[in-house]
Coordinates of C-alpha atoms in Angstrom, one line a residue:
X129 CA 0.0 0.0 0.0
X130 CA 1.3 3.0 -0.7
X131 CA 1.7 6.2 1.6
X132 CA -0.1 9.4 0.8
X133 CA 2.0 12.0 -1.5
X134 CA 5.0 13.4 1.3
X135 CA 7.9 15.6 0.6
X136 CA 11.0 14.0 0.1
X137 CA 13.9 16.2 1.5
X138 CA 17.6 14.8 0.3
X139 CA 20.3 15.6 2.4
X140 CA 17.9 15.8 5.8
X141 CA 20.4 15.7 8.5
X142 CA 22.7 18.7 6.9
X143 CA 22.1 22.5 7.9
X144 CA 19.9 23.1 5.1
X145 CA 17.8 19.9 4.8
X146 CA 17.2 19.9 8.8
X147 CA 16.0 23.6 8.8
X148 CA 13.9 22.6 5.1
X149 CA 12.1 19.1 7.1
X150 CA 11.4 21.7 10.1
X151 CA 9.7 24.4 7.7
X152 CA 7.5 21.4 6.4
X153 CA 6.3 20.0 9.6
X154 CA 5.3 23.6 10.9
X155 CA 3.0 23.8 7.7
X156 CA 1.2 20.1 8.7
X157 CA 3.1 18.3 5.9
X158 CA 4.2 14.8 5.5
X159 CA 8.2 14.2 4.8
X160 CA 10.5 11.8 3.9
X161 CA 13.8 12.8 5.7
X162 CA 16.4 10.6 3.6
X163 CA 20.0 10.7 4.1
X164 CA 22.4 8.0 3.9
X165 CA 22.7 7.3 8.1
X166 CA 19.4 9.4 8.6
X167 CA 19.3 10.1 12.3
X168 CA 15.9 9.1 14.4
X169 CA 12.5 11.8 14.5
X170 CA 10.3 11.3 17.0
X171 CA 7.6 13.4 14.9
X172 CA 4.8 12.0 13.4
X173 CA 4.8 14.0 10.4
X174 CA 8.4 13.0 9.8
X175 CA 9.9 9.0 8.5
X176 CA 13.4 8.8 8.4
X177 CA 14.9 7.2 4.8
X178 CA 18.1 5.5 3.9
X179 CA 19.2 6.5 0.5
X180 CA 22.0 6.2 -1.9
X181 CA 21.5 8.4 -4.6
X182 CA 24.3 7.0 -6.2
X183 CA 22.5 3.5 -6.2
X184 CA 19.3 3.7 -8.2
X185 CA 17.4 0.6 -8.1
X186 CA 17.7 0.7 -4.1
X187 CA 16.6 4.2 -3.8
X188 CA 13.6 3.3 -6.2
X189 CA 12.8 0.5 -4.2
X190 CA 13.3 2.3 -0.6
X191 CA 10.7 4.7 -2.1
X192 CA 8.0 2.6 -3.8
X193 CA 5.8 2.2 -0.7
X194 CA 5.7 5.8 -0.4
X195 CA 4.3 8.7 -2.8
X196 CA 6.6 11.4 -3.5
X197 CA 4.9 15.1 -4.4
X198 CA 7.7 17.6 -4.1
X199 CA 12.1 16.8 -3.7
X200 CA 13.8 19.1 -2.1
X201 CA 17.7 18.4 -2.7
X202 CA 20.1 19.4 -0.5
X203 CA 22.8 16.9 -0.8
X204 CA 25.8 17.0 -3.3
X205 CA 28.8 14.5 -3.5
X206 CA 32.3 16.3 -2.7
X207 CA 35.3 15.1 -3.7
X208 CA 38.2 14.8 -1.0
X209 CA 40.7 17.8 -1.5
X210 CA 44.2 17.0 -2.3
X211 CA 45.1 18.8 1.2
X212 CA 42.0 18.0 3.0
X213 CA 43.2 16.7 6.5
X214 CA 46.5 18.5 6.4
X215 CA 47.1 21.4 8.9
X216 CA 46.2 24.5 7.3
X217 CA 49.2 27.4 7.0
X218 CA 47.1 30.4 6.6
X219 CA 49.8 32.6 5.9
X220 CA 51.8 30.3 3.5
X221 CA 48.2 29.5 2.0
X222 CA 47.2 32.9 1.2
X223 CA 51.1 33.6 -0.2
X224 CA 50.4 30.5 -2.8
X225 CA 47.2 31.5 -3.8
X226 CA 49.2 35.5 -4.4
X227 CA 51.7 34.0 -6.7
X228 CA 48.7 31.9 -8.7
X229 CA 47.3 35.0 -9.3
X230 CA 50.6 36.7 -10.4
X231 CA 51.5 34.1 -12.9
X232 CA 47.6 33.6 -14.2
X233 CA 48.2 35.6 -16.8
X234 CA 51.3 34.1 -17.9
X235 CA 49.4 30.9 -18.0
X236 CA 47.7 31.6 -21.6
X237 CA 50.7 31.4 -23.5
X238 CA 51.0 27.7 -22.1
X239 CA 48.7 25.0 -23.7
X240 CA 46.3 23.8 -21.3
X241 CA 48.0 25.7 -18.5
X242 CA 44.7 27.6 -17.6
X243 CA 42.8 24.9 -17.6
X244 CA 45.0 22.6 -14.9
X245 CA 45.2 26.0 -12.9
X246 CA 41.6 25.9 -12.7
X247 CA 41.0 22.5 -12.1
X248 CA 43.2 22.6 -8.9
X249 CA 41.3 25.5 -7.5
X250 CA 38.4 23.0 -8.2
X251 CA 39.6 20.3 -6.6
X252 CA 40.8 22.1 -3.6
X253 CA 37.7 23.8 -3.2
X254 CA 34.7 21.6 -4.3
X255 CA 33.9 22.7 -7.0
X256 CA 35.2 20.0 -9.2
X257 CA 33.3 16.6 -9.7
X258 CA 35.4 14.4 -11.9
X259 CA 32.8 11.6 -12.1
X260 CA 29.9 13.5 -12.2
X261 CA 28.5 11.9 -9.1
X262 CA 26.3 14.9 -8.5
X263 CA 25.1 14.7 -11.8
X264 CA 24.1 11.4 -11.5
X265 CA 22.5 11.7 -8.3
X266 CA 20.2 14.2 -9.9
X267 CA 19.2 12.2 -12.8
X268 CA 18.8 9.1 -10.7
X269 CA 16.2 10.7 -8.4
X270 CA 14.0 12.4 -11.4
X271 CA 14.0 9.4 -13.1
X272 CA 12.5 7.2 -10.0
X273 CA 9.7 10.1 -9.0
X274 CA 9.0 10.6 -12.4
X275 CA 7.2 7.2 -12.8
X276 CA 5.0 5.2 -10.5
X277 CA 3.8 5.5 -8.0
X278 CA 4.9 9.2 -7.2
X279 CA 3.2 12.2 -8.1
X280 CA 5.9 14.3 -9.0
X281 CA 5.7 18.2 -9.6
X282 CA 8.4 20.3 -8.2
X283 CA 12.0 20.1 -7.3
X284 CA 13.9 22.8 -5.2
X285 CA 17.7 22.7 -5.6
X286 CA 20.1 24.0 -3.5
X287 CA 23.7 25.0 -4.9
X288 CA 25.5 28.1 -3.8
X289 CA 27.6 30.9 -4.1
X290 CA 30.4 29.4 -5.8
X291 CA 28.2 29.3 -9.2
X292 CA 29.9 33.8 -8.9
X293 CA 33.2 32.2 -8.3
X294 CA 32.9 33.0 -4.3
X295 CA 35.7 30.0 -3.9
X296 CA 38.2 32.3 -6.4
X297 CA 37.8 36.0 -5.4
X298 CA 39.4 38.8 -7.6
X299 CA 42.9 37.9 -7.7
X300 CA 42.2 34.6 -9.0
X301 CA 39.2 35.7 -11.4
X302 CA 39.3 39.1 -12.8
X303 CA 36.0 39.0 -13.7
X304 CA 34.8 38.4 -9.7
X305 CA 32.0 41.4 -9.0
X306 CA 30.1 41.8 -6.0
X307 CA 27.5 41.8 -5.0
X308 CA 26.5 39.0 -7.0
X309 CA 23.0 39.9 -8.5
X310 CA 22.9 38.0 -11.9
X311 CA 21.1 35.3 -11.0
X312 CA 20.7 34.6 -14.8
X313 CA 23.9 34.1 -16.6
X314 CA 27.4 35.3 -14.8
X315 CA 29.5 32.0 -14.6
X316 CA 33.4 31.8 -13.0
X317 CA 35.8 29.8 -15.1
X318 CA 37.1 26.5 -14.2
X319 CA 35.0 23.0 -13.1
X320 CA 31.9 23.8 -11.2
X321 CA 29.2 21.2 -10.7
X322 CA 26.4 23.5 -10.0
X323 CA 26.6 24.1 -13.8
X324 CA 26.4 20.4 -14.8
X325 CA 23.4 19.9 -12.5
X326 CA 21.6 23.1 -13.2
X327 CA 21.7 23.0 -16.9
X328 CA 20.8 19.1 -16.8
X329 CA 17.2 20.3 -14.6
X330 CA 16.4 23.0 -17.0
X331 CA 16.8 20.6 -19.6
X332 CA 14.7 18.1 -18.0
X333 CA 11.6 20.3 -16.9
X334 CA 8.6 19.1 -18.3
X335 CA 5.7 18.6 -16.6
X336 CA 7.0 19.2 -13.5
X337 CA 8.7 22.6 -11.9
X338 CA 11.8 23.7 -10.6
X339 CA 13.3 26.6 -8.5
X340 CA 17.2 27.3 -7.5
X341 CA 18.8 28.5 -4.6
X342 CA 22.3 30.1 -4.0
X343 CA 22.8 30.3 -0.2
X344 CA 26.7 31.8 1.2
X345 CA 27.5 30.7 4.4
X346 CA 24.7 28.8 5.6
X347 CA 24.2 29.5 9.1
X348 CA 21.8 27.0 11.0
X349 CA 21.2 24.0 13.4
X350 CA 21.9 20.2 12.6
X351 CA 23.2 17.5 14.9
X352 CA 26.0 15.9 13.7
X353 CA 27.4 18.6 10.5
X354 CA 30.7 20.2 12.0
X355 CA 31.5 22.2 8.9
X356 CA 28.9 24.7 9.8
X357 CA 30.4 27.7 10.4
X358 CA 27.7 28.8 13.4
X359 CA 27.8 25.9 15.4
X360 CA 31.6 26.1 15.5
X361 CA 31.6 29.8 16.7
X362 CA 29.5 28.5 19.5
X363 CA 31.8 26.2 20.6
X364 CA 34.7 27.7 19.8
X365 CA 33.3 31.0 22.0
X366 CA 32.4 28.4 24.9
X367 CA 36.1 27.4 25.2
X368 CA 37.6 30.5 25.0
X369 CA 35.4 31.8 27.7
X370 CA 35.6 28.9 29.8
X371 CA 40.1 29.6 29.4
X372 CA 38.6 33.5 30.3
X373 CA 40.1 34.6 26.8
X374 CA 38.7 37.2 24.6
X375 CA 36.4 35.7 21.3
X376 CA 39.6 35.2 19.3
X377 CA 38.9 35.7 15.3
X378 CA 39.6 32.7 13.3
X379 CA 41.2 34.8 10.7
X380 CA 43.7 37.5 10.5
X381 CA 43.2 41.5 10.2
X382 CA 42.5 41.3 6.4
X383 CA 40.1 38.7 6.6
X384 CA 38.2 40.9 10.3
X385 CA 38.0 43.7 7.4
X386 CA 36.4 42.2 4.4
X387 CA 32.7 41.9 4.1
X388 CA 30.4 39.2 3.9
X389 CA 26.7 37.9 3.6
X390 CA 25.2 34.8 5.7
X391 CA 22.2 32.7 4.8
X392 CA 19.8 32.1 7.2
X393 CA 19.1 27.7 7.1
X394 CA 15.6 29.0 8.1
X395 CA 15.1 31.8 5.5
X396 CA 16.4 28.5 2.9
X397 CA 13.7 26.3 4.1
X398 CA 11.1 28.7 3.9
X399 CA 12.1 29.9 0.6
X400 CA 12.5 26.2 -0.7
X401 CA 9.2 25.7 0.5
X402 CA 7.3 28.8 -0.7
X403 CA 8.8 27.9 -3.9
X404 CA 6.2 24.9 -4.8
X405 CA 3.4 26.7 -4.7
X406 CA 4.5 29.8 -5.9
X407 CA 4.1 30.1 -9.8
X408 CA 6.7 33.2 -9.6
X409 CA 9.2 30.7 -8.2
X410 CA 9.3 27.9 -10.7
X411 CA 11.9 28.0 -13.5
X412 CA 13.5 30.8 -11.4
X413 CA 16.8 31.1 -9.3
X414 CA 17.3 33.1 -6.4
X415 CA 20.3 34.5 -4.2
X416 CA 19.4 33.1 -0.9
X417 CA 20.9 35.6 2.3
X418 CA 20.2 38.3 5.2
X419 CA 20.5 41.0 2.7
X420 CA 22.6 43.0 4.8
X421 CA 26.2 42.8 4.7
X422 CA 28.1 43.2 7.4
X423 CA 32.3 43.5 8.3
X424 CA 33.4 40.5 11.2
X425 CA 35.5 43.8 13.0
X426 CA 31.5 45.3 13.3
X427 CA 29.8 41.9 14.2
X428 CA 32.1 39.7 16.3
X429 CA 31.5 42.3 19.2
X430 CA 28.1 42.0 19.3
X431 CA 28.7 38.1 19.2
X432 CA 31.1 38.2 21.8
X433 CA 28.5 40.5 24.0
X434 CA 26.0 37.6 23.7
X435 CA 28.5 35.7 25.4
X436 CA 30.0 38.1 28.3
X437 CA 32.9 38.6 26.1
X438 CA 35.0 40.5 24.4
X439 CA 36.3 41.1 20.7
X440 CA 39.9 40.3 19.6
X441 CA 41.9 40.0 16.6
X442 CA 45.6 38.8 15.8
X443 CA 47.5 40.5 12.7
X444 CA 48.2 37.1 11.6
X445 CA 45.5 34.6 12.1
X446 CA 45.4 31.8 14.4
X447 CA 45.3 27.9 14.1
X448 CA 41.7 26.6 15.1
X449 CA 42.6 23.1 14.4
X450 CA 45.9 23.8 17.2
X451 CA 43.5 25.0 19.2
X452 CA 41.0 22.6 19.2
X453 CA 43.6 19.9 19.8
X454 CA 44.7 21.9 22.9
X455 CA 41.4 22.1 24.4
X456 CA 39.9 18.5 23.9
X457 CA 40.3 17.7 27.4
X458 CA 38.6 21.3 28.6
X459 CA 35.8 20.6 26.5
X460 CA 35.2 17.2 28.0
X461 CA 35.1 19.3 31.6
X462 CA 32.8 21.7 29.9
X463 CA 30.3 19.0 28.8
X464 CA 30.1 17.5 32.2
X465 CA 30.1 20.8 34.3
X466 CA 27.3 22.3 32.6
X467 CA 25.4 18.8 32.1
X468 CA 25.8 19.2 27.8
X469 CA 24.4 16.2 25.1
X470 CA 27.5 13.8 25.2
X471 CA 28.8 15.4 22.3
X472 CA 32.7 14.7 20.9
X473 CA 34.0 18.5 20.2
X474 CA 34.5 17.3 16.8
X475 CA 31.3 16.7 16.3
X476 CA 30.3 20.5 16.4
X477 CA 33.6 22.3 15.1
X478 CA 35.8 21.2 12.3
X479 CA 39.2 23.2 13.0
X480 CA 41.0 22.3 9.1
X481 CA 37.4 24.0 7.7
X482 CA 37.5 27.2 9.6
X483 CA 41.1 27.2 9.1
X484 CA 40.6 27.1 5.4
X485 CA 37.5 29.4 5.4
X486 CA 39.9 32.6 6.4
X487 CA 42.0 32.3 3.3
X488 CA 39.3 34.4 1.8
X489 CA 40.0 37.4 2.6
X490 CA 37.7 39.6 -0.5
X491 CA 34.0 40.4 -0.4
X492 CA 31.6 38.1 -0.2
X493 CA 28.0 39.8 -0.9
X494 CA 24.9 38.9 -3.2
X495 CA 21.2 40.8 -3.8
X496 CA 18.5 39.5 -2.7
X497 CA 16.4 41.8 -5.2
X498 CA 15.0 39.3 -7.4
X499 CA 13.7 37.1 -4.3
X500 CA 11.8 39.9 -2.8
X501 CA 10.0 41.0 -6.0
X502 CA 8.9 37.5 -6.0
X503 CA 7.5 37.4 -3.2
X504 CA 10.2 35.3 -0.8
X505 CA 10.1 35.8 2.9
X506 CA 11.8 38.5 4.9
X507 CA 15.2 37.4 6.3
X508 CA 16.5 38.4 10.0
X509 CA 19.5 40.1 10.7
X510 CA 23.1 38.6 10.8
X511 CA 23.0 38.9 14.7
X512 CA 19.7 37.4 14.8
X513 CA 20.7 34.6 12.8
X514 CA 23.6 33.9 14.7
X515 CA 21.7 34.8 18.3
X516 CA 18.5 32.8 17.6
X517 CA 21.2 29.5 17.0
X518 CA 23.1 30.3 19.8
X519 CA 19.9 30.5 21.5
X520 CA 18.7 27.1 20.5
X521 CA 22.6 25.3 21.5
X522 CA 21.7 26.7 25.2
X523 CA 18.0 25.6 25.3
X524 CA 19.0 21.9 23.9
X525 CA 22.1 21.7 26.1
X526 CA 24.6 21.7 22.8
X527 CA 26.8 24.4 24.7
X528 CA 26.8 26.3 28.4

């Protein structure tokens, strides 16, 4: 017997999909919460799903007793980086990346020069899929909800800010403009999945719909996802508070000056989910963020007020993944002082991410212009978004 027509949200126990399956249970409708180790619900709106999009015939048989109406896809296959798991140099990082870009235009005169420059930014940043896993994960899912016993008619995608070349920046890409408001054509060179994928869906649509969405850093709440760069400020600020330090920046004084744009993983599951209904919405993409840019030298002390603390920087950066590995045994105290969830540091914070986020030391803004017009909701505040998840670590005992 099959189930009556549910939402399927792919990638459920990320950021993104955990803040899209809560947006659909406030508005009374049924979901399939699939992952590939999805994590238990106690809701009754809400039935947990192994999948492996990569393996078709048992995702279409893990979904024929159910009937799915609407996908929303929030999981993507990324290759390992070259250097992923190696100790991250910020200075001697930021002083390869300078002499890429000084020798970029030397590049052209060199068959096929460019293109290998690219590709290792693509590699090392995720942007590159070699064997088109995310591509096939895409086609695998239409192709099962496309036939019986699903009643298919709207997928929501869910790519990012790297489709503007966000991962590059203007030494590496003279063509890099902010804010990002060309939702329509502007493409960065080199490998970029999000192209593959998109241009496969628009060639695809037919009786069904489909709407994009291009988050930055997605800010939100999941259990379990440590490269998530507000749950590792929270417990990165606990620890430093708990040593009686100031909130360190991760970064150094270039990177505290630059400005940048965070997505709300609220705002994204509204949005994903006003997007099926909303005829405005389908064939459409849309820049996904608070809308107000902000500089990390404005907003860090109003973070580090939240937590009785102040605001520091060093010239040069620091080593989160040192630190971390200094304070494993202090978080341990922490958890059983305040009475936390169990929960392995590691589990919340992911030094070699944050480490590698603060090579980016340029502009990071978008418009959300063409989402408003539409009719998308209103986002909060940078503060708010980071406030309202600190708020919900305290309440569900994640941090002090």
């Amino acid at each position: 017997m099959v189930a009556e027509p549910s939402a399927l949200v792919l990638g459920a126990t990320g950021v993104a999909g955990s803040a899209v399956v809560d947006e659909l249970v406030s508005r009374g409708e049924p979901v399939l919460a699939a992952a590939r180790r999805p994590g238990e619900d106690s809701r009754d709106l809400v039935t947990p799903v192994a999948l492996d999009l990569l393996d078709r015939e048992a995702t279409r048989e893990a979904l024929a007793s159910h009937s799915v109406r609407d996908v929303y896809y929030c999981v993507h296959w990324r290759d390992k980086a070259p250097t992923e798991g190696k100790p991250t140099n910020l200075k001697s990082l930021k002083r390869q990346l300078m002499l890429g870009a000084r020798s970029l235009p030397l590049l052209r005169f060199i068959p096929g020069a460019t293109r290998m420059f690219y590709w290792k930014i693509g590699a090392e940043s995720g942007s590159l899929d070699a064997d088109h896993r995310n591509l096939q994960m895409l086609t695998n899912i239409l192709d099962i909800v496309s036939g019986e016993p699903h009643q298919f008619r709207h997928l929501s995608l869910l790519t990012g800010a790297k489709h503007y070349g966000m991962h590059l920046g203007p030494d590496l890409w003279p063509g890099y403009q902010v804010p990002f408001d060309d939702e329509g054509t502007t493409r960065c060179p080199g490998p970029n999945w999000y192209y593959e994928v998109e241009d496969h869906l628009r060639a695809s649509a037919g009786p069904w719909s489909f709407s994009i969405f291009r988050p930055t850093f997605i800010i939100g709440y999941a259990t379990g996802a440590p490269y998530n760069f507000g749950t590792g400020l929270a417990a990165y600020a606990a620890l430093r508070k708990a040593r009686q330090e100031p909130l360190t920046w991760f970064g150094d004084e270039a990177s505290y000056q630059c400005t940048w744009e965070v997505s709300d993983a609220r705002l994204i599951g509204q949005m994903m989910a006003w997007s099926t209904g909303e005829p405005a919405a389908h064939g459409e993409a849309f820049n996904v963020a608070s809308g107000t840019p902000f500089r990390w030298k404005d907003l860090l002390p109003e973070v580090a007020a939240y937590f009785g603390m102040e605001a520091h920087v060093e010239r040069d950066g620091l080593s989160v993944r040192r630190f971390l590995k200094d304070n494993e045994e202090l978080w341990t105290e922490l958890v059983q002082q305040h009475d936390l969830r169990p929960t392995a540091l590691n589990q919340l914070i992911t030094g070699d991410f944050l480490d590698r986020a603060m090579v980016m030391d340029w502009d990071v803004t978008m418009t959300t212009r063409k989402a408003t017009a539409a009719g998308a909701p209103d986002p909060a505040t940078p503060l708010k978004v980071f406030t309202s998840l600190f708020d919900r670590m305290r309440q569900d005992r994640w941090i002090p």
